């Protein structure tokens, strides 16, 4: 099932379910999380869901409590919330800056805040955060996204610091850094911002800019998350896996 119709969260949830994980999915959009649940259920997997605003501590705690009530434990946490807004420090409003920090950084912080005590009690757990090469390239398609770049590079420090804080407690914490991905969010945003023709041109340009010859998709992200969450990665913590088709290595500077 390869294609641009899958987002990172949906593909990761489905892949983990296919590997036997019992999935507890959260999304701010009830229709989106229900769509994922239905796919997993149709394939014979186990998935329960809740609507959750990951920027709100009480909402996150309620979802974690609901998961514990349903399954009794949390073995894997995937922090996958994020999105970009264009602008430099002068052009970007303070409100957009604050929302970007909440959306991209606070969500991972709150996920960890409420799940780590559960994992510590169990004496085991694996956390995978999702970042972007935008945290290191600082520009996407020549456009500046100052808050997005800041938050995505910030996730590196957050992941390393959290990993070392909990390394003696049987908990691993790692980061997947994704490159230019062809997901519905990107496709929809580009078409809305630029119009169909310019959007299509930019998509073609983005494919061509990747050394491997194409953008990645949500399944590339999902397989990287699966590995870092799995027992096969038992000796890996406080590090990151770059999934970008060679993009960052080929960039000058």
PDB file of C-alpha atoms in Angstrom, residues 61-171:
ATOM      1  CA  UNK A  61      -3.697  12.792  30.490  1.00  0.00           C
ATOM      2  CA  UNK A  62      -7.272  11.666  29.747  1.00  0.00           C
ATOM      3  CA  UNK A  63      -6.066   9.765  26.665  1.00  0.00           C
ATOM      4  CA  UNK A  64      -3.222   8.114  28.606  1.00  0.00           C
ATOM      5  CA  UNK A  65      -5.643   7.144  31.399  1.00  0.00           C
ATOM      6  CA  UNK A  66      -8.064   5.714  28.804  1.00  0.00           C
ATOM      7  CA  UNK A  67      -5.239   3.656  27.276  1.00  0.00           C
ATOM      8  CA  UNK A  68      -4.238   2.282  30.685  1.00  0.00           C
ATOM      9  CA  UNK A  69      -7.854   1.471  31.460  1.00  0.00           C
ATOM     10  CA  UNK A  70      -8.138  -0.396  28.138  1.00  0.00           C
ATOM     11  CA  UNK A  71      -4.762  -2.184  27.948  1.00  0.00           C
ATOM     12  CA  UNK A  72      -3.159  -1.873  31.396  1.00  0.00           C
ATOM     13  CA  UNK A  73       0.188  -0.685  30.030  1.00  0.00           C
ATOM     14  CA  UNK A  74       1.970   1.431  27.414  1.00  0.00           C
ATOM     15  CA  UNK A  75       5.000  -0.154  25.765  1.00  0.00           C
ATOM     16  CA  UNK A  76       5.494   2.253  22.852  1.00  0.00           C
ATOM     17  CA  UNK A  77       4.843   5.982  22.500  1.00  0.00           C
ATOM     18  CA  UNK A  78       5.022   7.651  19.081  1.00  0.00           C
ATOM     19  CA  UNK A  79       4.998  11.467  19.152  1.00  0.00           C
ATOM     20  CA  UNK A  80       3.959  12.392  15.622  1.00  0.00           C
ATOM     21  CA  UNK A  81       2.176  15.767  15.895  1.00  0.00           C
ATOM     22  CA  UNK A  82       3.557  18.638  13.832  1.00  0.00           C
ATOM     23  CA  UNK A  83       3.180  21.112  11.020  1.00  0.00           C
ATOM     24  CA  UNK A  84       4.934  24.119   9.542  1.00  0.00           C
ATOM     25  CA  UNK A  85       4.107  27.780   9.045  1.00  0.00           C
ATOM     26  CA  UNK A  86       6.208  30.054   6.806  1.00  0.00           C
ATOM     27  CA  UNK A  87       7.920  33.197   8.077  1.00  0.00           C
ATOM     28  CA  UNK A  88      11.115  34.715   9.458  1.00  0.00           C
ATOM     29  CA  UNK A  89      11.448  36.413  12.888  1.00  0.00           C
ATOM     30  CA  UNK A  90      10.153  39.719  11.523  1.00  0.00           C
ATOM     31  CA  UNK A  91       7.340  38.516   9.271  1.00  0.00           C
ATOM     32  CA  UNK A  92       6.051  35.816  11.621  1.00  0.00           C
ATOM     33  CA  UNK A  93       3.526  36.946  14.229  1.00  0.00           C
ATOM     34  CA  UNK A  94       4.181  36.187  17.871  1.00  0.00           C
ATOM     35  CA  UNK A  95       0.940  34.171  17.952  1.00  0.00           C
ATOM     36  CA  UNK A  96       2.098  31.911  15.083  1.00  0.00           C
ATOM     37  CA  UNK A  97       5.500  31.454  16.771  1.00  0.00           C
ATOM     38  CA  UNK A  98       3.820  30.409  20.032  1.00  0.00           C
ATOM     39  CA  UNK A  99       1.429  28.041  18.231  1.00  0.00           C
ATOM     40  CA  UNK A 100       4.323  26.441  16.334  1.00  0.00           C
ATOM     41  CA  UNK A 101       6.239  25.796  19.564  1.00  0.00           C
ATOM     42  CA  UNK A 102       3.133  24.257  21.121  1.00  0.00           C
ATOM     43  CA  UNK A 103       2.286  22.216  18.018  1.00  0.00           C
ATOM     44  CA  UNK A 104       5.745  20.807  17.315  1.00  0.00           C
ATOM     45  CA  UNK A 105       7.531  20.723  20.691  1.00  0.00           C
ATOM     46  CA  UNK A 106       5.020  20.885  23.519  1.00  0.00           C
ATOM     47  CA  UNK A 107       3.086  17.943  22.070  1.00  0.00           C
ATOM     48  CA  UNK A 108       6.125  15.658  22.432  1.00  0.00           C
ATOM     49  CA  UNK A 109       6.809  17.089  25.893  1.00  0.00           C
ATOM     50  CA  UNK A 110       3.242  16.398  27.067  1.00  0.00           C
ATOM     51  CA  UNK A 111       3.192  12.929  25.523  1.00  0.00           C
ATOM     52  CA  UNK A 112       6.359  12.059  27.441  1.00  0.00           C
ATOM     53  CA  UNK A 113       5.219  13.829  30.630  1.00  0.00           C
ATOM     54  CA  UNK A 114       2.154  11.599  30.966  1.00  0.00           C
ATOM     55  CA  UNK A 115       3.498   8.339  29.518  1.00  0.00           C
ATOM     56  CA  UNK A 116       6.949   8.198  31.158  1.00  0.00           C
ATOM     57  CA  UNK A 117       5.578   7.505  34.691  1.00  0.00           C
ATOM     58  CA  UNK A 118       3.624   4.547  33.243  1.00  0.00           C
ATOM     59  CA  UNK A 119       6.737   3.163  31.533  1.00  0.00           C
ATOM     60  CA  UNK A 120       8.873   3.750  34.635  1.00  0.00           C
ATOM     61  CA  UNK A 121       6.423   1.737  36.723  1.00  0.00           C
ATOM     62  CA  UNK A 122       6.605  -1.089  34.156  1.00  0.00           C
ATOM     63  CA  UNK A 123      10.410  -0.848  33.999  1.00  0.00           C
ATOM     64  CA  UNK A 124      10.288  -0.774  30.197  1.00  0.00           C
ATOM     65  CA  UNK A 125       9.207   1.268  27.207  1.00  0.00           C
ATOM     66  CA  UNK A 126      10.254   2.773  23.883  1.00  0.00           C
ATOM     67  CA  UNK A 127       9.555   6.327  22.743  1.00  0.00           C
ATOM     68  CA  UNK A 128       9.983   7.503  19.154  1.00  0.00           C
ATOM     69  CA  UNK A 129       9.679  11.200  18.326  1.00  0.00           C
ATOM     70  CA  UNK A 130       9.318  12.463  14.749  1.00  0.00           C
ATOM     71  CA  UNK A 131      11.404  15.366  13.467  1.00  0.00           C
ATOM     72  CA  UNK A 132      12.281  16.787  10.055  1.00  0.00           C
ATOM     73  CA  UNK A 133      15.353  17.692   8.024  1.00  0.00           C
ATOM     74  CA  UNK A 134      13.859  21.212   8.106  1.00  0.00           C
ATOM     75  CA  UNK A 135      15.422  21.375  11.569  1.00  0.00           C
ATOM     76  CA  UNK A 136      18.828  21.312   9.897  1.00  0.00           C
ATOM     77  CA  UNK A 137      18.302  22.725   6.412  1.00  0.00           C
ATOM     78  CA  UNK A 138      16.378  25.757   7.763  1.00  0.00           C
ATOM     79  CA  UNK A 139      14.687  26.353   4.444  1.00  0.00           C
ATOM     80  CA  UNK A 140      12.125  24.270   2.611  1.00  0.00           C
ATOM     81  CA  UNK A 141      11.868  24.970  -1.125  1.00  0.00           C
ATOM     82  CA  UNK A 142      13.605  28.292  -0.580  1.00  0.00           C
ATOM     83  CA  UNK A 143      11.008  29.459   1.934  1.00  0.00           C
ATOM     84  CA  UNK A 144      11.956  30.226   5.543  1.00  0.00           C
ATOM     85  CA  UNK A 145      10.015  28.452   8.318  1.00  0.00           C
ATOM     86  CA  UNK A 146      11.852  29.837  11.346  1.00  0.00           C
ATOM     87  CA  UNK A 147       9.616  28.354  14.068  1.00  0.00           C
ATOM     88  CA  UNK A 148       9.322  24.950  12.377  1.00  0.00           C
ATOM     89  CA  UNK A 149      13.110  24.717  11.942  1.00  0.00           C
ATOM     90  CA  UNK A 150      13.616  25.746  15.565  1.00  0.00           C
ATOM     91  CA  UNK A 151      11.164  23.197  16.950  1.00  0.00           C
ATOM     92  CA  UNK A 152      12.358  20.340  14.754  1.00  0.00           C
ATOM     93  CA  UNK A 153      15.988  20.860  15.751  1.00  0.00           C
ATOM     94  CA  UNK A 154      14.782  21.292  19.332  1.00  0.00           C
ATOM     95  CA  UNK A 155      13.378  17.762  19.242  1.00  0.00           C
ATOM     96  CA  UNK A 156      16.938  16.439  18.917  1.00  0.00           C
ATOM     97  CA  UNK A 157      17.934  17.943  22.267  1.00  0.00           C
ATOM     98  CA  UNK A 158      14.631  16.951  23.833  1.00  0.00           C
ATOM     99  CA  UNK A 159      15.004  13.335  22.698  1.00  0.00           C
ATOM    100  CA  UNK A 160      18.641  12.979  23.830  1.00  0.00           C
ATOM    101  CA  UNK A 161      17.993  14.620  27.187  1.00  0.00           C
ATOM    102  CA  UNK A 162      14.885  12.516  27.873  1.00  0.00           C
ATOM    103  CA  UNK A 163      16.686   9.326  26.801  1.00  0.00           C
ATOM    104  CA  UNK A 164      19.562   9.847  29.225  1.00  0.00           C
ATOM    105  CA  UNK A 165      17.217  10.870  32.050  1.00  0.00           C
ATOM    106  CA  UNK A 166      15.442   7.485  31.742  1.00  0.00           C
ATOM    107  CA  UNK A 167      18.192   5.200  30.431  1.00  0.00           C
ATOM    108  CA  UNK A 168      18.591   3.406  33.787  1.00  0.00           C
ATOM    109  CA  UNK A 169      14.858   2.773  33.986  1.00  0.00           C
ATOM    110  CA  UNK A 170      14.507   0.436  31.021  1.00  0.00           C
ATOM    111  CA  UNK A 171      13.154   3.167  28.726  1.00  0.00           C
TER     112      UNK A 171
END
